[in-house]
mmCIF file of C-alpha atoms in Angstrom:
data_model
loop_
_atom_site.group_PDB
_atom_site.id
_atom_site.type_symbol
_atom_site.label_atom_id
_atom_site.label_comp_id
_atom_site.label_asym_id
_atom_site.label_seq_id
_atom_site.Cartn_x
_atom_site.Cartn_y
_atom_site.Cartn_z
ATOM 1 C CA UNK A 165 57.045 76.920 41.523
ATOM 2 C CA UNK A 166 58.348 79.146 39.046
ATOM 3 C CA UNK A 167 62.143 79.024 39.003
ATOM 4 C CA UNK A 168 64.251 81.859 37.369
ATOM 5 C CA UNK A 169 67.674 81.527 36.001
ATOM 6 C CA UNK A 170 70.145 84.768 35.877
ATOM 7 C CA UNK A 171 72.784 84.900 33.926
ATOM 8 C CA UNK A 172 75.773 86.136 34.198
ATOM 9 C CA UNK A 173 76.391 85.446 37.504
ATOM 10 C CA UNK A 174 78.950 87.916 38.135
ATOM 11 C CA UNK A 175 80.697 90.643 35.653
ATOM 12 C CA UNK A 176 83.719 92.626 36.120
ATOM 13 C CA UNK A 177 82.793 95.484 34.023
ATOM 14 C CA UNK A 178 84.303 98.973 32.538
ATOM 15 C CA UNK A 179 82.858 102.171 33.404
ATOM 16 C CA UNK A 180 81.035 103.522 29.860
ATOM 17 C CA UNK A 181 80.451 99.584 28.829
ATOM 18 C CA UNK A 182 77.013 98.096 27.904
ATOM 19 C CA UNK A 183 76.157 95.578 30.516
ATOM 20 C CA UNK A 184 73.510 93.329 29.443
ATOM 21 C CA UNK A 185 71.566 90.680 32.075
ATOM 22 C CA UNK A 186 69.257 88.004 31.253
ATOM 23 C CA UNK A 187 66.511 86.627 33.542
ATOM 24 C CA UNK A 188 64.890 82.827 32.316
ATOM 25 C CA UNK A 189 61.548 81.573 33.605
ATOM 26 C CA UNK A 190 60.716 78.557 33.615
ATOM 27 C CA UNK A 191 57.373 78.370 32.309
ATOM 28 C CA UNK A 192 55.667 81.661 30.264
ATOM 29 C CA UNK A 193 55.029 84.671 33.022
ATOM 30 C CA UNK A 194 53.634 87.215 30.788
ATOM 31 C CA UNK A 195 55.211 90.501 31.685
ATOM 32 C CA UNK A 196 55.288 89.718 35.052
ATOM 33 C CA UNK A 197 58.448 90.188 35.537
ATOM 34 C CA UNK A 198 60.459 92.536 38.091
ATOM 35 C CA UNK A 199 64.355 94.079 38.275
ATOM 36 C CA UNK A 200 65.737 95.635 41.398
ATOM 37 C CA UNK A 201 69.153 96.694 42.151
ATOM 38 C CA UNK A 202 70.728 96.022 45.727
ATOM 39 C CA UNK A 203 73.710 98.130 47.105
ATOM 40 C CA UNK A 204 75.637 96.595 49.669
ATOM 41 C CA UNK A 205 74.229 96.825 52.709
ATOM 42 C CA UNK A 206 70.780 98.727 51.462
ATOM 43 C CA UNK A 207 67.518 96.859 50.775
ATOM 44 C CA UNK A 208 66.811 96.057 47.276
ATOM 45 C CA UNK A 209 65.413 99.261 45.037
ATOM 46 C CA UNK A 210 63.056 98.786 41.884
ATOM 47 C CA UNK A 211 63.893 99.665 39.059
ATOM 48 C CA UNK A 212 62.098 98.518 36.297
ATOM 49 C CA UNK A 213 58.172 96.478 36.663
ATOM 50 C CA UNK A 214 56.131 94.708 34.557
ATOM 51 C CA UNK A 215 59.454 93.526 32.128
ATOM 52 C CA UNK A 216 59.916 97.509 30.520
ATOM 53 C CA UNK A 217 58.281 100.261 33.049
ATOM 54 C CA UNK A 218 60.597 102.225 34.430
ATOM 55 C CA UNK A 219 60.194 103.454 37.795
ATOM 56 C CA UNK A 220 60.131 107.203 38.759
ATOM 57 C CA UNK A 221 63.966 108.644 39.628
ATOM 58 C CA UNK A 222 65.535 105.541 37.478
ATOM 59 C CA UNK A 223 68.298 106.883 35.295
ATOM 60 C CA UNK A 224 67.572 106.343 31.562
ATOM 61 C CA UNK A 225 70.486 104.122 31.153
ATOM 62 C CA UNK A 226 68.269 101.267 32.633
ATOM 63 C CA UNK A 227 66.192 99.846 30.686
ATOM 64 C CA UNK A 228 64.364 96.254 30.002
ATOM 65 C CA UNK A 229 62.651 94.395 27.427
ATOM 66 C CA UNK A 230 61.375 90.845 27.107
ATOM 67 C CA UNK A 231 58.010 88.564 27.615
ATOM 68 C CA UNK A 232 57.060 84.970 28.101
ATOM 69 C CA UNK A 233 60.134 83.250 29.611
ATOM 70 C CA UNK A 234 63.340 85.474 28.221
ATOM 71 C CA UNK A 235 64.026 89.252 29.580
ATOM 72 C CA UNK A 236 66.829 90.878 29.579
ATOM 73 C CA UNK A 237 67.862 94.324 32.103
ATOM 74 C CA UNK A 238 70.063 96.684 30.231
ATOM 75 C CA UNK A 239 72.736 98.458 31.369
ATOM 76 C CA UNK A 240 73.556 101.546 28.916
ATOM 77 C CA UNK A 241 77.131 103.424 29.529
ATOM 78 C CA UNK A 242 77.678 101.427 32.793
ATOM 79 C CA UNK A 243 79.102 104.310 35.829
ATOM 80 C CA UNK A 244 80.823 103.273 38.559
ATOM 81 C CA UNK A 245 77.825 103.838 41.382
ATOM 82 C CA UNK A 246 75.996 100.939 39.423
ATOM 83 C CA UNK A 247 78.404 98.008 40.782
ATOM 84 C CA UNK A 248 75.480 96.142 42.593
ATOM 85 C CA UNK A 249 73.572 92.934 42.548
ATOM 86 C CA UNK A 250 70.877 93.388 40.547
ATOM 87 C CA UNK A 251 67.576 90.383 41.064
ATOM 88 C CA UNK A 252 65.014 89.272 38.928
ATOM 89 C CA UNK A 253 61.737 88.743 40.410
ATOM 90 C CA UNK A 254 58.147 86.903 39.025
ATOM 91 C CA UNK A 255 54.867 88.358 40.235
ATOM 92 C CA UNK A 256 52.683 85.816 37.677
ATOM 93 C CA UNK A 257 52.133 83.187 40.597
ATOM 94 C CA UNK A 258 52.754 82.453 43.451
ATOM 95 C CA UNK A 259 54.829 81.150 45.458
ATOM 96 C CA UNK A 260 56.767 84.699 43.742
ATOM 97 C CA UNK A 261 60.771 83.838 43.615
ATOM 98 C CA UNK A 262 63.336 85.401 42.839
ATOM 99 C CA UNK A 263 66.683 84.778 40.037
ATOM 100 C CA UNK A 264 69.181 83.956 42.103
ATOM 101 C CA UNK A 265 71.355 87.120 41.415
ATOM 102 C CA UNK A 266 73.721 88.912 39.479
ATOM 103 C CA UNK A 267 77.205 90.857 40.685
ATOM 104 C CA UNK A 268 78.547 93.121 38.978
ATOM 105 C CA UNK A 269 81.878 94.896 39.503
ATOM 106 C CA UNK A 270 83.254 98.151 38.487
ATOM 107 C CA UNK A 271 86.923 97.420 37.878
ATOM 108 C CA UNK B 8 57.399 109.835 51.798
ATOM 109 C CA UNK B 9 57.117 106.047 52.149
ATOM 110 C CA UNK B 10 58.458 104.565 55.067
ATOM 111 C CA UNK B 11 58.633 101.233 56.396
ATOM 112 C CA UNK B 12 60.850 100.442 59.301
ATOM 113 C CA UNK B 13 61.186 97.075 60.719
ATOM 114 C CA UNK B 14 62.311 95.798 64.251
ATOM 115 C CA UNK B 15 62.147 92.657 66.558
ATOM 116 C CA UNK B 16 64.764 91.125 65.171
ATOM 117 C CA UNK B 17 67.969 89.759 67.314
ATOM 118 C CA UNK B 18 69.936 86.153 68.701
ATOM 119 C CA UNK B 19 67.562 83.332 69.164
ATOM 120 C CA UNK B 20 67.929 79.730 70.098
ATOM 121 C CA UNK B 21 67.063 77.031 67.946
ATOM 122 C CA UNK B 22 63.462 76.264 68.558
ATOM 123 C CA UNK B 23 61.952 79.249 69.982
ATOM 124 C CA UNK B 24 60.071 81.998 68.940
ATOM 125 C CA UNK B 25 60.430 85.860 67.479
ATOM 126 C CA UNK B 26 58.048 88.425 66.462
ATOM 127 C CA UNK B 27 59.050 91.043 63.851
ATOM 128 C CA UNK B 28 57.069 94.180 63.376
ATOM 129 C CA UNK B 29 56.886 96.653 60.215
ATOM 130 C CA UNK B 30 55.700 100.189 61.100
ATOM 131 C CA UNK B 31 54.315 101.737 57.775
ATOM 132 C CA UNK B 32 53.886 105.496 57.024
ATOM 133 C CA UNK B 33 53.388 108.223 54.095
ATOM 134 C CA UNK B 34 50.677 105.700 52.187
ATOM 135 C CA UNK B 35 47.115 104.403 52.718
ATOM 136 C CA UNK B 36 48.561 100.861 54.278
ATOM 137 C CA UNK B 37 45.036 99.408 54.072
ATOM 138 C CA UNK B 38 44.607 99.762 50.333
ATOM 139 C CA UNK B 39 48.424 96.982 49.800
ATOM 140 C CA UNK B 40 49.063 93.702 50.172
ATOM 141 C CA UNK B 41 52.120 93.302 52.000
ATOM 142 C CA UNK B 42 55.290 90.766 51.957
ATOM 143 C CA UNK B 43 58.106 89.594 53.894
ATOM 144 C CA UNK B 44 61.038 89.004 52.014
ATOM 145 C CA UNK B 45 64.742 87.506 54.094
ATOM 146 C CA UNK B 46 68.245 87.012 52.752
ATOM 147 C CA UNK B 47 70.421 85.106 54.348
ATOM 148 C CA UNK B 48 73.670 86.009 54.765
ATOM 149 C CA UNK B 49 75.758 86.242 51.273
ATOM 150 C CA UNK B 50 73.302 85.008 49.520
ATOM 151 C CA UNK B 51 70.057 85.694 47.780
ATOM 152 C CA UNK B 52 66.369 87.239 48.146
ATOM 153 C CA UNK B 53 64.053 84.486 49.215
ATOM 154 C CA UNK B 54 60.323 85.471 49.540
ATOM 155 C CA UNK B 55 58.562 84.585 53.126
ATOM 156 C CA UNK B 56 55.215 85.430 52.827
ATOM 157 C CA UNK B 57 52.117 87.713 51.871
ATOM 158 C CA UNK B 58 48.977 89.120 52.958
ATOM 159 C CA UNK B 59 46.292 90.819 51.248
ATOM 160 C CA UNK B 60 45.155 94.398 51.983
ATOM 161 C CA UNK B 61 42.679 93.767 54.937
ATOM 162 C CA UNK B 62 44.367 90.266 55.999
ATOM 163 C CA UNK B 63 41.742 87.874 54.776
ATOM 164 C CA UNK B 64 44.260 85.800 51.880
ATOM 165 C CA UNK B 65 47.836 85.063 53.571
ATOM 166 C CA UNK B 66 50.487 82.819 51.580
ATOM 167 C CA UNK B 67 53.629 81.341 52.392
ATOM 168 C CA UNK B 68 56.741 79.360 51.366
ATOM 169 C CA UNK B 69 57.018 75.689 51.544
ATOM 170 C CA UNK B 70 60.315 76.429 53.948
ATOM 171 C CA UNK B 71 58.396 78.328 56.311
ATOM 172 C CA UNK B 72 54.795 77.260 56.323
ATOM 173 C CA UNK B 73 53.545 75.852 59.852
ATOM 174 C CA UNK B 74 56.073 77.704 61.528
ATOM 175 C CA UNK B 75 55.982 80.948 60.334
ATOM 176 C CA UNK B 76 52.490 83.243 60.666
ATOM 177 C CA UNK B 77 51.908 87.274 59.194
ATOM 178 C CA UNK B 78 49.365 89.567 60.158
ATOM 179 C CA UNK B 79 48.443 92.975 60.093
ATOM 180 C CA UNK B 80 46.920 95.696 61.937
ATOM 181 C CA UNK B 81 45.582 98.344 59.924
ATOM 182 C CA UNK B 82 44.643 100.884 62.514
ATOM 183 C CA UNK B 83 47.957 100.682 63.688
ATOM 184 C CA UNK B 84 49.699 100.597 60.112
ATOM 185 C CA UNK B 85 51.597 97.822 61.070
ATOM 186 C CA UNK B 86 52.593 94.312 59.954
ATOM 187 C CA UNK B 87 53.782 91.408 61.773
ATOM 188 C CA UNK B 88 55.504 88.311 61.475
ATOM 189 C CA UNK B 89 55.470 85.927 63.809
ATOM 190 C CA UNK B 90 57.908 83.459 63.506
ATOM 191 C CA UNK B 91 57.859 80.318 65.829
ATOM 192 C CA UNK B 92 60.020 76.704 65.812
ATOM 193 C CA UNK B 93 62.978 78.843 64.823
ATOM 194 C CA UNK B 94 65.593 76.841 63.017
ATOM 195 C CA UNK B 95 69.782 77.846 61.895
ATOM 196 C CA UNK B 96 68.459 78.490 58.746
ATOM 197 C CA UNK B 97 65.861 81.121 59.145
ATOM 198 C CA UNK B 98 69.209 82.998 60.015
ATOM 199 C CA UNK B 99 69.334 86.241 57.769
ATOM 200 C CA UNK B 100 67.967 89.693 57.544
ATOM 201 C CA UNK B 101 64.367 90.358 57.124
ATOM 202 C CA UNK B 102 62.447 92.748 55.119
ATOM 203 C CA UNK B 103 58.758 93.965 54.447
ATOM 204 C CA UNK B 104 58.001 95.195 51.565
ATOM 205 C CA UNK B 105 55.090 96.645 49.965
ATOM 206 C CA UNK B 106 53.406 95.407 46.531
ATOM 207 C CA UNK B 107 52.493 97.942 43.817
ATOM 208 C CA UNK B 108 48.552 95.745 43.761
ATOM 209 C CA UNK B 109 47.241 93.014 45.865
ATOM 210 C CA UNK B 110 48.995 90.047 45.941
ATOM 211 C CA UNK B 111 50.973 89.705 42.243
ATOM 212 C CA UNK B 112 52.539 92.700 42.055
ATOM 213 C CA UNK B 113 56.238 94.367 42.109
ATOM 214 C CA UNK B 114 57.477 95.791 45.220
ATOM 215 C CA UNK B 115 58.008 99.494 45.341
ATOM 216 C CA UNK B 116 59.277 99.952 48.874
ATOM 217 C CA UNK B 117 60.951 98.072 50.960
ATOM 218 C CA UNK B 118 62.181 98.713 54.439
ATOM 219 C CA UNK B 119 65.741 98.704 56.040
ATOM 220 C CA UNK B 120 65.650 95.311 57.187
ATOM 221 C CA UNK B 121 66.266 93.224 60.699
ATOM 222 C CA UNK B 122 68.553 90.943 61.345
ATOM 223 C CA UNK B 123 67.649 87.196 62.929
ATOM 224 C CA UNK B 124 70.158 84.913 64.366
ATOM 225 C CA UNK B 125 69.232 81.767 65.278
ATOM 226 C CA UNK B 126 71.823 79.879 66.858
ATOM 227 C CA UNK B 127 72.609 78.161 69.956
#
């Protein structure tokens, strides 16, 4: 089983900061590699695929980059309606997990 | 638009049996795999299970295989999961979600979720 490691775990944040999150695999997945943001109580929403594709609707201040084992979800000019937990997620095999999560908080 | 809406969930006893259903609309069901996906309370997404576009491949994880079975019906644009040998912690809120391919993919929509309890 593929296990990924998030990190930060949680970050109290500033509204117009950079927020930068970083998703580890442990073994090389490719691009397969998933973001999605979750809202308290909503259901998880993608927002970027395949490491840097950015889904339809997305606001440009998302954005992520990386391959192998190391990517990294971008936060650009954080706003206040993106305190969330945001998950990474592996598609290359399965069983497909998930990072175990990331908070962040508006303060 | 894309809908999925899931129900069946609810309070079980340890050791018994539930059956959740995923009603699909606004997208050729039959053409993508499906999965379930739960998260238990406070915590985490943990992936359940998948099945392939026309039911023939089905996977699951370690922590529910034996116990836990999905299915589809694709003239009803529907997915099940029937979930049997219940246990505390299968506790949590259960989604379906639907992959952008087959099996390996991301997962574009997900639906609102439904709760399971299983306590005594």
């Amino acid at each position: 089983e593929i296990v990924l490691t998030q990190s930060p775990d949680f970050q109290s944040v500033t509204p117009k900061e950079k927020v930068t999150i970083t998703c580890r695999a442990s073994q090389s997945i490719g691009s397969s590699l998933h973001w999605y943001q979750q809202k308290p109580y909503q259901s998880p929403k993608l927002l970027i695929k395949y490491a840097s594709q950015s889904m339809s609707g997305v606001p440009s201040r998302f954005s992520g980059s990386g391959s192998g084992t190391d990517f990294t979800l971008t936060i650009n000019s954080l706003e206040a309606e993106d305190a969330a937990a945001y998950y990474c997620h592996q598609s290359s095999s399965l069983p497909v997990t998930f990072g175990q999560g990331t908070r962040l908080e508006i303060k | 638009q894309v809908q999925l809406v899931e129900s069946g969930g609810g309070v079980v006893q340890p050791g018994r049996s539930l059956r959740l259903s995923c009603a699909a609309s606004g997208f050729s069901f039959s053409s993508y795999g499906m999965h379930w996906v739960r998260q238990a309370p406070g915590k985490g997404l943990e992936w359940v299970a998948v099945i392939s576009y026309d039911g023939s491949n089905k996977h699951y994880a370690d922590s529910v295989k034996g116990r836990f079975t999905t299915s589809r019906d694709n003239s009803k644009n529907t997915l099940y999961l029937q979930m049997d040998s219940l246990r505390p912690e299968d506790t949590g809120v259960y989604y379906c979600a639907k992959d952008t391919r087959g099996l390996l993919g991301a997962f574009d929509y997900w639906g609102q979720g439904t709760l399971v309890t299983v306590s005594s």
